[in-house]
PDB file of C-alpha atoms in Angstrom:
ATOM      1  CA  THR A   1     -27.149   6.939  -7.420  1.00  0.00           C
ATOM      2  CA  HIS A   2     -27.632   3.338  -6.259  1.00  0.00           C
ATOM      3  CA  GLN A   3     -27.260   2.118  -9.853  1.00  0.00           C
ATOM      4  CA  HIS A   4     -24.211   4.402 -10.237  1.00  0.00           C
ATOM      5  CA  GLN A   5     -22.598   2.872  -7.110  1.00  0.00           C
ATOM      6  CA  ASP A   6     -23.317  -0.663  -8.332  1.00  0.00           C
ATOM      7  CA  SER A   7     -21.535   0.085 -11.610  1.00  0.00           C
ATOM      8  CA  ILE A   8     -18.566   1.457  -9.660  1.00  0.00           C
ATOM      9  CA  LYS A   9     -18.394  -1.728  -7.560  1.00  0.00           C
ATOM     10  CA  THR A  10     -17.915  -3.791 -10.689  1.00  0.00           C
ATOM     11  CA  MET A  11     -15.119  -1.511 -11.922  1.00  0.00           C
ATOM     12  CA  SER A  12     -11.534  -1.997 -10.930  1.00  0.00           C
ATOM     13  CA  ILE A  13     -10.359   0.611  -8.437  1.00  0.00           C
ATOM     14  CA  LYS A  14      -7.295   1.258 -10.569  1.00  0.00           C
ATOM     15  CA  SER A  15      -9.489   2.253 -13.523  1.00  0.00           C
ATOM     16  CA  LEU A  16     -11.509   4.820 -11.554  1.00  0.00           C
ATOM     17  CA  PRO A  17     -10.708   8.524 -11.830  1.00  0.00           C
ATOM     18  CA  LEU A  18      -9.371   9.766  -8.494  1.00  0.00           C
ATOM     19  CA  ASP A  19     -12.443  11.862  -7.710  1.00  0.00           C
ATOM     20  CA  GLN A  20     -14.714   8.877  -8.366  1.00  0.00           C
ATOM     21  CA  PHE A  21     -12.596   6.598  -6.180  1.00  0.00           C
ATOM     22  CA  LEU A  22     -12.730   9.130  -3.339  1.00  0.00           C
ATOM     23  CA  ALA A  23     -16.508   9.506  -3.653  1.00  0.00           C
ATOM     24  CA  THR A  24     -16.893   5.726  -3.600  1.00  0.00           C
ATOM     25  CA  LEU A  25     -14.563   5.427  -0.592  1.00  0.00           C
ATOM     26  CA  ALA A  26     -16.590   8.089   1.262  1.00  0.00           C
ATOM     27  CA  ALA A  27     -19.941   6.406   0.538  1.00  0.00           C
ATOM     28  CA  LYS A  28     -21.834   4.360   3.107  1.00  0.00           C
ATOM     29  CA  GLN A  29     -20.859   0.970   1.679  1.00  0.00           C
ATOM     30  CA  PRO A  30     -18.393  -1.669   2.861  1.00  0.00           C
ATOM     31  CA  THR A  31     -15.991  -1.512  -0.077  1.00  0.00           C
ATOM     32  CA  PRO A  32     -13.732   0.069  -0.976  1.00  0.00           C
ATOM     33  CA  GLY A  33     -12.668   0.622   2.601  1.00  0.00           C
ATOM     34  CA  GLY A  34      -9.583   1.190   4.697  1.00  0.00           C
ATOM     35  CA  GLY A  35      -7.528  -1.525   3.037  1.00  0.00           C
ATOM     36  CA  ALA A  36      -8.103  -0.033  -0.406  1.00  0.00           C
ATOM     37  CA  ALA A  37      -7.365   3.456   0.947  1.00  0.00           C
ATOM     38  CA  ALA A  38      -4.053   2.201   2.353  1.00  0.00           C
ATOM     39  CA  ALA A  39      -3.141   0.522  -0.939  1.00  0.00           C
ATOM     40  CA  VAL A  40      -3.925   3.619  -3.023  1.00  0.00           C
ATOM     41  CA  GLY A  41      -1.918   5.732  -0.576  1.00  0.00           C
ATOM     42  CA  ALA A  42       1.018   3.352  -1.008  1.00  0.00           C
ATOM     43  CA  ALA A  43       0.750   3.669  -4.798  1.00  0.00           C
ATOM     44  CA  ILE A  44       0.956   7.450  -4.428  1.00  0.00           C
ATOM     45  CA  GLY A  45       4.046   7.085  -2.227  1.00  0.00           C
ATOM     46  CA  ASN A  46       5.704   4.887  -4.829  1.00  0.00           C
ATOM     47  CA  ALA A  47       4.841   7.360  -7.584  1.00  0.00           C
ATOM     48  CA  ALA A  48       6.377  10.294  -5.679  1.00  0.00           C
ATOM     49  CA  ALA A  49       9.600   8.377  -5.084  1.00  0.00           C
ATOM     50  CA  SER A  50       9.699   7.232  -8.694  1.00  0.00           C
ATOM     51  CA  MET A  51       9.395  10.830  -9.853  1.00  0.00           C
ATOM     52  CA  ALA A  52      12.350  11.816  -7.672  1.00  0.00           C
ATOM     53  CA  ALA A  53      14.336   8.988  -9.242  1.00  0.00           C
ATOM     54  CA  ALA A  54      13.311  10.142 -12.742  1.00  0.00           C
ATOM     55  CA  TYR A  55      14.917  13.522 -11.984  1.00  0.00           C
ATOM     56  CA  THR A  56      18.159  11.762 -11.041  1.00  0.00           C
ATOM     57  CA  THR A  57      19.036  10.715 -14.583  1.00  0.00           C
ATOM     58  CA  ARG A  58      21.112  13.697 -15.730  1.00  0.00           C
ATOM     59  CA  LYS A  59      24.521  13.374 -17.369  1.00  0.00           C
ATOM     60  CA  LYS A  60      26.303  14.057 -14.078  1.00  0.00           C
ATOM     61  CA  ASP A  61      24.102  11.407 -12.402  1.00  0.00           C
ATOM     62  CA  ALA A  62      25.201   8.879 -15.011  1.00  0.00           C
ATOM     63  CA  GLU A  63      28.845   9.783 -14.386  1.00  0.00           C
ATOM     64  CA  SER A  64      28.520   9.483 -10.588  1.00  0.00           C
ATOM     65  CA  GLY A  65      26.564   6.226 -10.663  1.00  0.00           C
ATOM     66  CA  ALA A  66      23.437   7.869  -9.240  1.00  0.00           C
ATOM     67  CA  LYS A  67      21.505   7.284 -12.465  1.00  0.00           C
ATOM     68  CA  ALA A  68      21.920   3.509 -12.137  1.00  0.00           C
ATOM     69  CA  LYS A  69      20.570   3.708  -8.577  1.00  0.00           C
ATOM     70  CA  ALA A  70      17.687   5.882  -9.810  1.00  0.00           C
ATOM     71  CA  VAL A  71      16.791   3.407 -12.540  1.00  0.00           C
ATOM     72  CA  GLU A  72      16.927   0.576  -9.999  1.00  0.00           C
ATOM     73  CA  LEU A  73      14.614   2.483  -7.646  1.00  0.00           C
ATOM     74  CA  GLN A  74      12.179   3.313 -10.453  1.00  0.00           C
ATOM     75  CA  SER A  75      11.892  -0.362 -11.360  1.00  0.00           C
ATOM     76  CA  ALA A  76      11.130  -1.200  -7.719  1.00  0.00           C
ATOM     77  CA  MET A  77       8.410   1.459  -7.339  1.00  0.00           C
ATOM     78  CA  ASP A  78       5.584  -0.438  -9.021  1.00  0.00           C
ATOM     79  CA  VAL A  79       2.272   1.368  -8.507  1.00  0.00           C
ATOM     80  CA  THR A  80       0.213  -1.330 -10.237  1.00  0.00           C
ATOM     81  CA  GLU A  81       1.019  -3.826  -7.470  1.00  0.00           C
ATOM     82  CA  PHE A  82      -0.570  -1.532  -4.887  1.00  0.00           C
ATOM     83  CA  LEU A  83      -3.547  -0.690  -7.088  1.00  0.00           C
ATOM     84  CA  GLN A  84      -4.146  -4.406  -7.564  1.00  0.00           C
ATOM     85  CA  ALA A  85      -3.968  -4.809  -3.780  1.00  0.00           C
ATOM     86  CA  ALA A  86      -6.779  -2.234  -3.479  1.00  0.00           C
ATOM     87  CA  ASP A  87      -8.972  -4.366  -5.740  1.00  0.00           C
ATOM     88  CA  ASP A  88      -7.891  -7.565  -3.982  1.00  0.00           C
ATOM     89  CA  ASP A  89      -8.727  -6.090  -0.580  1.00  0.00           C
ATOM     90  CA  ALA A  90     -12.234  -5.115  -1.703  1.00  0.00           C
ATOM     91  CA  GLU A  91     -12.783  -8.595  -3.121  1.00  0.00           C
ATOM     92  CA  ALA A  92     -11.412 -10.298  -0.003  1.00  0.00           C
ATOM     93  CA  TYR A  93     -13.703  -8.254   2.226  1.00  0.00           C
ATOM     94  CA  ALA A  94     -16.735  -9.144   0.109  1.00  0.00           C
ATOM     95  CA  ASP A  95     -15.767 -12.816   0.460  1.00  0.00           C
ATOM     96  CA  LEU A  96     -15.284 -12.359   4.202  1.00  0.00           C
ATOM     97  CA  GLN A  97     -18.787 -10.899   4.496  1.00  0.00           C
ATOM     98  CA  ARG A  98     -20.120 -14.058   2.844  1.00  0.00           C
ATOM     99  CA  THR A  99     -18.630 -16.130   5.681  1.00  0.00           C
ATOM    100  CA  TRP A 100     -20.861 -14.224   8.116  1.00  0.00           C
ATOM    101  CA  LYS A 101     -24.023 -14.868   6.119  1.00  0.00           C
ATOM    102  CA  GLU A 102     -23.610 -18.244   4.442  1.00  0.00           C
ATOM    103  CA  THR A 103     -23.027 -21.721   5.747  1.00  0.00           C
ATOM    104  CA  MET A 104     -19.777 -23.080   4.355  1.00  0.00           C
ATOM    105  CA  ALA A 105     -17.107 -25.631   5.088  1.00  0.00           C
ATOM    106  CA  GLU A 106     -14.631 -24.602   7.795  1.00  0.00           C
ATOM    107  CA  GLU A 107     -11.762 -25.127   5.341  1.00  0.00           C
ATOM    108  CA  GLU A 108     -13.272 -22.663   2.850  1.00  0.00           C
ATOM    109  CA  LYS A 109     -13.980 -20.157   5.629  1.00  0.00           C
ATOM    110  CA  ALA A 110     -10.396 -20.444   6.912  1.00  0.00           C
ATOM    111  CA  LYS A 111      -9.035 -19.892   3.396  1.00  0.00           C
ATOM    112  CA  ILE A 112     -11.138 -16.718   2.983  1.00  0.00           C
ATOM    113  CA  GLU A 113     -10.065 -15.416   6.407  1.00  0.00           C
ATOM    114  CA  ALA A 114      -6.401 -16.123   5.615  1.00  0.00           C
ATOM    115  CA  ARG A 115      -6.638 -14.154   2.357  1.00  0.00           C
ATOM    116  CA  ALA A 116      -8.318 -11.229   4.109  1.00  0.00           C
ATOM    117  CA  LEU A 117      -5.361 -11.143   6.529  1.00  0.00           C
ATOM    118  CA  ALA A 118      -2.654 -11.758   3.906  1.00  0.00           C
ATOM    119  CA  ILE A 119      -3.498  -8.755   1.707  1.00  0.00           C
ATOM    120  CA  PRO A 120      -2.928  -6.001   4.314  1.00  0.00           C
ATOM    121  CA  THR A 121      -0.014  -7.951   5.811  1.00  0.00           C
ATOM    122  CA  ASN A 122       1.684  -7.975   2.405  1.00  0.00           C
ATOM    123  CA  LEU A 123       0.936  -4.276   2.073  1.00  0.00           C
ATOM    124  CA  VAL A 124       2.755  -3.479   5.347  1.00  0.00           C
ATOM    125  CA  GLU A 125       5.721  -5.624   4.250  1.00  0.00           C
ATOM    126  CA  THR A 126       5.943  -4.064   0.789  1.00  0.00           C
ATOM    127  CA  CYS A 127       5.683  -0.524   2.147  1.00  0.00           C
ATOM    128  CA  HIS A 128       8.518  -1.337   4.576  1.00  0.00           C
ATOM    129  CA  LYS A 129      10.696  -2.746   1.794  1.00  0.00           C
ATOM    130  CA  ASN A 130      10.057   0.244  -0.472  1.00  0.00           C
ATOM    131  CA  ILE A 131      10.737   2.751   2.308  1.00  0.00           C
ATOM    132  CA  LEU A 132      14.121   1.140   2.935  1.00  0.00           C
ATOM    133  CA  SER A 133      14.877   1.255  -0.811  1.00  0.00           C
ATOM    134  CA  ILE A 134      13.992   4.944  -1.051  1.00  0.00           C
ATOM    135  CA  HIS A 135      15.957   5.710   2.101  1.00  0.00           C
ATOM    136  CA  SER A 136      19.087   4.080   0.678  1.00  0.00           C
ATOM    137  CA  PHE A 137      18.569   6.030  -2.573  1.00  0.00           C
ATOM    138  CA  LEU A 138      18.369   9.437  -0.831  1.00  0.00           C
ATOM    139  CA  PRO A 139      22.159  10.096  -0.726  1.00  0.00           C
ATOM    140  CA  HIS A 140      22.228   9.646  -4.526  1.00  0.00           C
ATOM    141  CA  CYS A 141      19.048  11.574  -5.295  1.00  0.00           C
ATOM    142  CA  ASN A 142      19.113  14.847  -7.241  1.00  0.00           C
ATOM    143  CA  THR A 143      19.398  17.334  -4.361  1.00  0.00           C
ATOM    144  CA  ASN A 144      16.760  19.591  -5.933  1.00  0.00           C
ATOM    145  CA  ILE A 145      14.112  16.874  -5.555  1.00  0.00           C
ATOM    146  CA  THR A 146      14.930  14.915  -2.390  1.00  0.00           C
ATOM    147  CA  SER A 147      11.790  16.337  -0.764  1.00  0.00           C
ATOM    148  CA  ASP A 148       9.681  14.300  -3.216  1.00  0.00           C
ATOM    149  CA  ALA A 149      11.557  11.105  -2.359  1.00  0.00           C
ATOM    150  CA  LYS A 150      10.875  11.901   1.305  1.00  0.00           C
ATOM    151  CA  VAL A 151       7.193  12.459   0.481  1.00  0.00           C
ATOM    152  CA  GLY A 152       7.297   8.926  -0.930  1.00  0.00           C
ATOM    153  CA  ILE A 153       8.697   7.622   2.353  1.00  0.00           C
ATOM    154  CA  HIS A 154       6.161   9.441   4.514  1.00  0.00           C
ATOM    155  CA  THR A 155       3.223   8.483   2.307  1.00  0.00           C
ATOM    156  CA  LEU A 156       4.286   4.833   2.292  1.00  0.00           C
ATOM    157  CA  ALA A 157       4.716   5.016   6.080  1.00  0.00           C
ATOM    158  CA  GLY A 158       1.150   6.246   6.496  1.00  0.00           C
ATOM    159  CA  ALA A 159      -0.060   3.522   4.160  1.00  0.00           C
ATOM    160  CA  ALA A 160       1.807   0.890   6.182  1.00  0.00           C
ATOM    161  CA  ARG A 161       0.243   2.079   9.436  1.00  0.00           C
ATOM    162  CA  ALA A 162      -3.190   2.182   7.800  1.00  0.00           C
ATOM    163  CA  ALA A 163      -2.742  -1.335   6.418  1.00  0.00           C
ATOM    164  CA  TYR A 164      -1.728  -2.501   9.897  1.00  0.00           C
ATOM    165  CA  GLN A 165      -5.114  -1.342  11.187  1.00  0.00           C
ATOM    166  CA  THR A 166      -6.725  -3.590   8.579  1.00  0.00           C
ATOM    167  CA  VAL A 167      -4.471  -6.424   9.732  1.00  0.00           C
ATOM    168  CA  LEU A 168      -5.737  -5.954  13.297  1.00  0.00           C
ATOM    169  CA  VAL A 169      -9.380  -6.201  12.214  1.00  0.00           C
ATOM    170  CA  ASN A 170      -8.558  -9.653  10.828  1.00  0.00           C
ATOM    171  CA  SER A 171      -7.374 -10.988  14.221  1.00  0.00           C
ATOM    172  CA  PRO A 172      -3.784 -12.006  13.458  1.00  0.00           C
ATOM    173  CA  PRO A 173      -1.848 -14.272  15.810  1.00  0.00           C
ATOM    174  CA  GLU A 174       0.072 -12.378  18.494  1.00  0.00           C
ATOM    175  CA  GLU A 175       3.492 -13.242  17.006  1.00  0.00           C
ATOM    176  CA  GLU A 176       2.392 -11.838  13.631  1.00  0.00           C
ATOM    177  CA  LYS A 177       1.273  -8.594  15.280  1.00  0.00           C
ATOM    178  CA  MET A 178       4.658  -8.321  16.995  1.00  0.00           C
ATOM    179  CA  ARG A 179       6.533  -8.982  13.730  1.00  0.00           C
ATOM    180  CA  LEU A 180       4.573  -6.290  11.905  1.00  0.00           C
ATOM    181  CA  GLN A 181       5.020  -3.858  14.808  1.00  0.00           C
ATOM    182  CA  THR A 182       8.779  -4.343  14.422  1.00  0.00           C
ATOM    183  CA  LEU A 183       8.508  -3.349  10.745  1.00  0.00           C
ATOM    184  CA  LEU A 184       6.444  -0.297  11.714  1.00  0.00           C
ATOM    185  CA  LYS A 185       9.079   0.698  14.275  1.00  0.00           C
ATOM    186  CA  GLU A 186      11.787   0.461  11.604  1.00  0.00           C
ATOM    187  CA  ILE A 187       9.633   2.660   9.367  1.00  0.00           C
ATOM    188  CA  ARG A 188       9.167   5.163  12.191  1.00  0.00           C
ATOM    189  CA  ASP A 189      12.942   5.243  12.754  1.00  0.00           C
ATOM    190  CA  VAL A 190      13.480   6.173   9.087  1.00  0.00           C
ATOM    191  CA  GLU A 191      10.820   8.881   9.327  1.00  0.00           C
ATOM    192  CA  ASP A 192      12.292  10.268  12.572  1.00  0.00           C
ATOM    193  CA  GLU A 193      15.684  10.558  10.880  1.00  0.00           C
ATOM    194  CA  LEU A 194      14.124  12.649   8.092  1.00  0.00           C
ATOM    195  CA  LEU A 195      12.087  14.973  10.317  1.00  0.00           C
TER     196      LEU A 195
END
């Protein structure tokens, strides 16, 4: 199994079957970890919202203008961006581990630490942006499928909170924590409105 896990580590997370990704995530190894889990969760949230938009492309949706909003939402719900973030997070963590073991220039170490912080920070920001986009789409969504758009919101919200935990591990400045907490509060407000 050790050789099997090594071959998985060299594979892109986005190319793994779901069951293999979950087994790798559950294994006693540093990557993939929480950041990758958050990113994959966000991809699932985007996919659910995109599906709801796909069902809002009927003739009557075209006539009402809802189809144009659905097409716009679908183009914004890019799952590959989040799947790439899962790979980037695993790579950034591996680099961060090197800073604990190897002697390196402070500038290089600072660059690695900044990247490890930037990936989950961007994930929180993108989840927030996508949640607001889905929320504004809801009044136009095919009424038979709004629950799936809401699943997208709630899944992205969980991913944002999970990514924030990864942010905290990377010791962000206090003002950055406060800024991200404001985004999380806005996300929570959207969720509270839907519950």
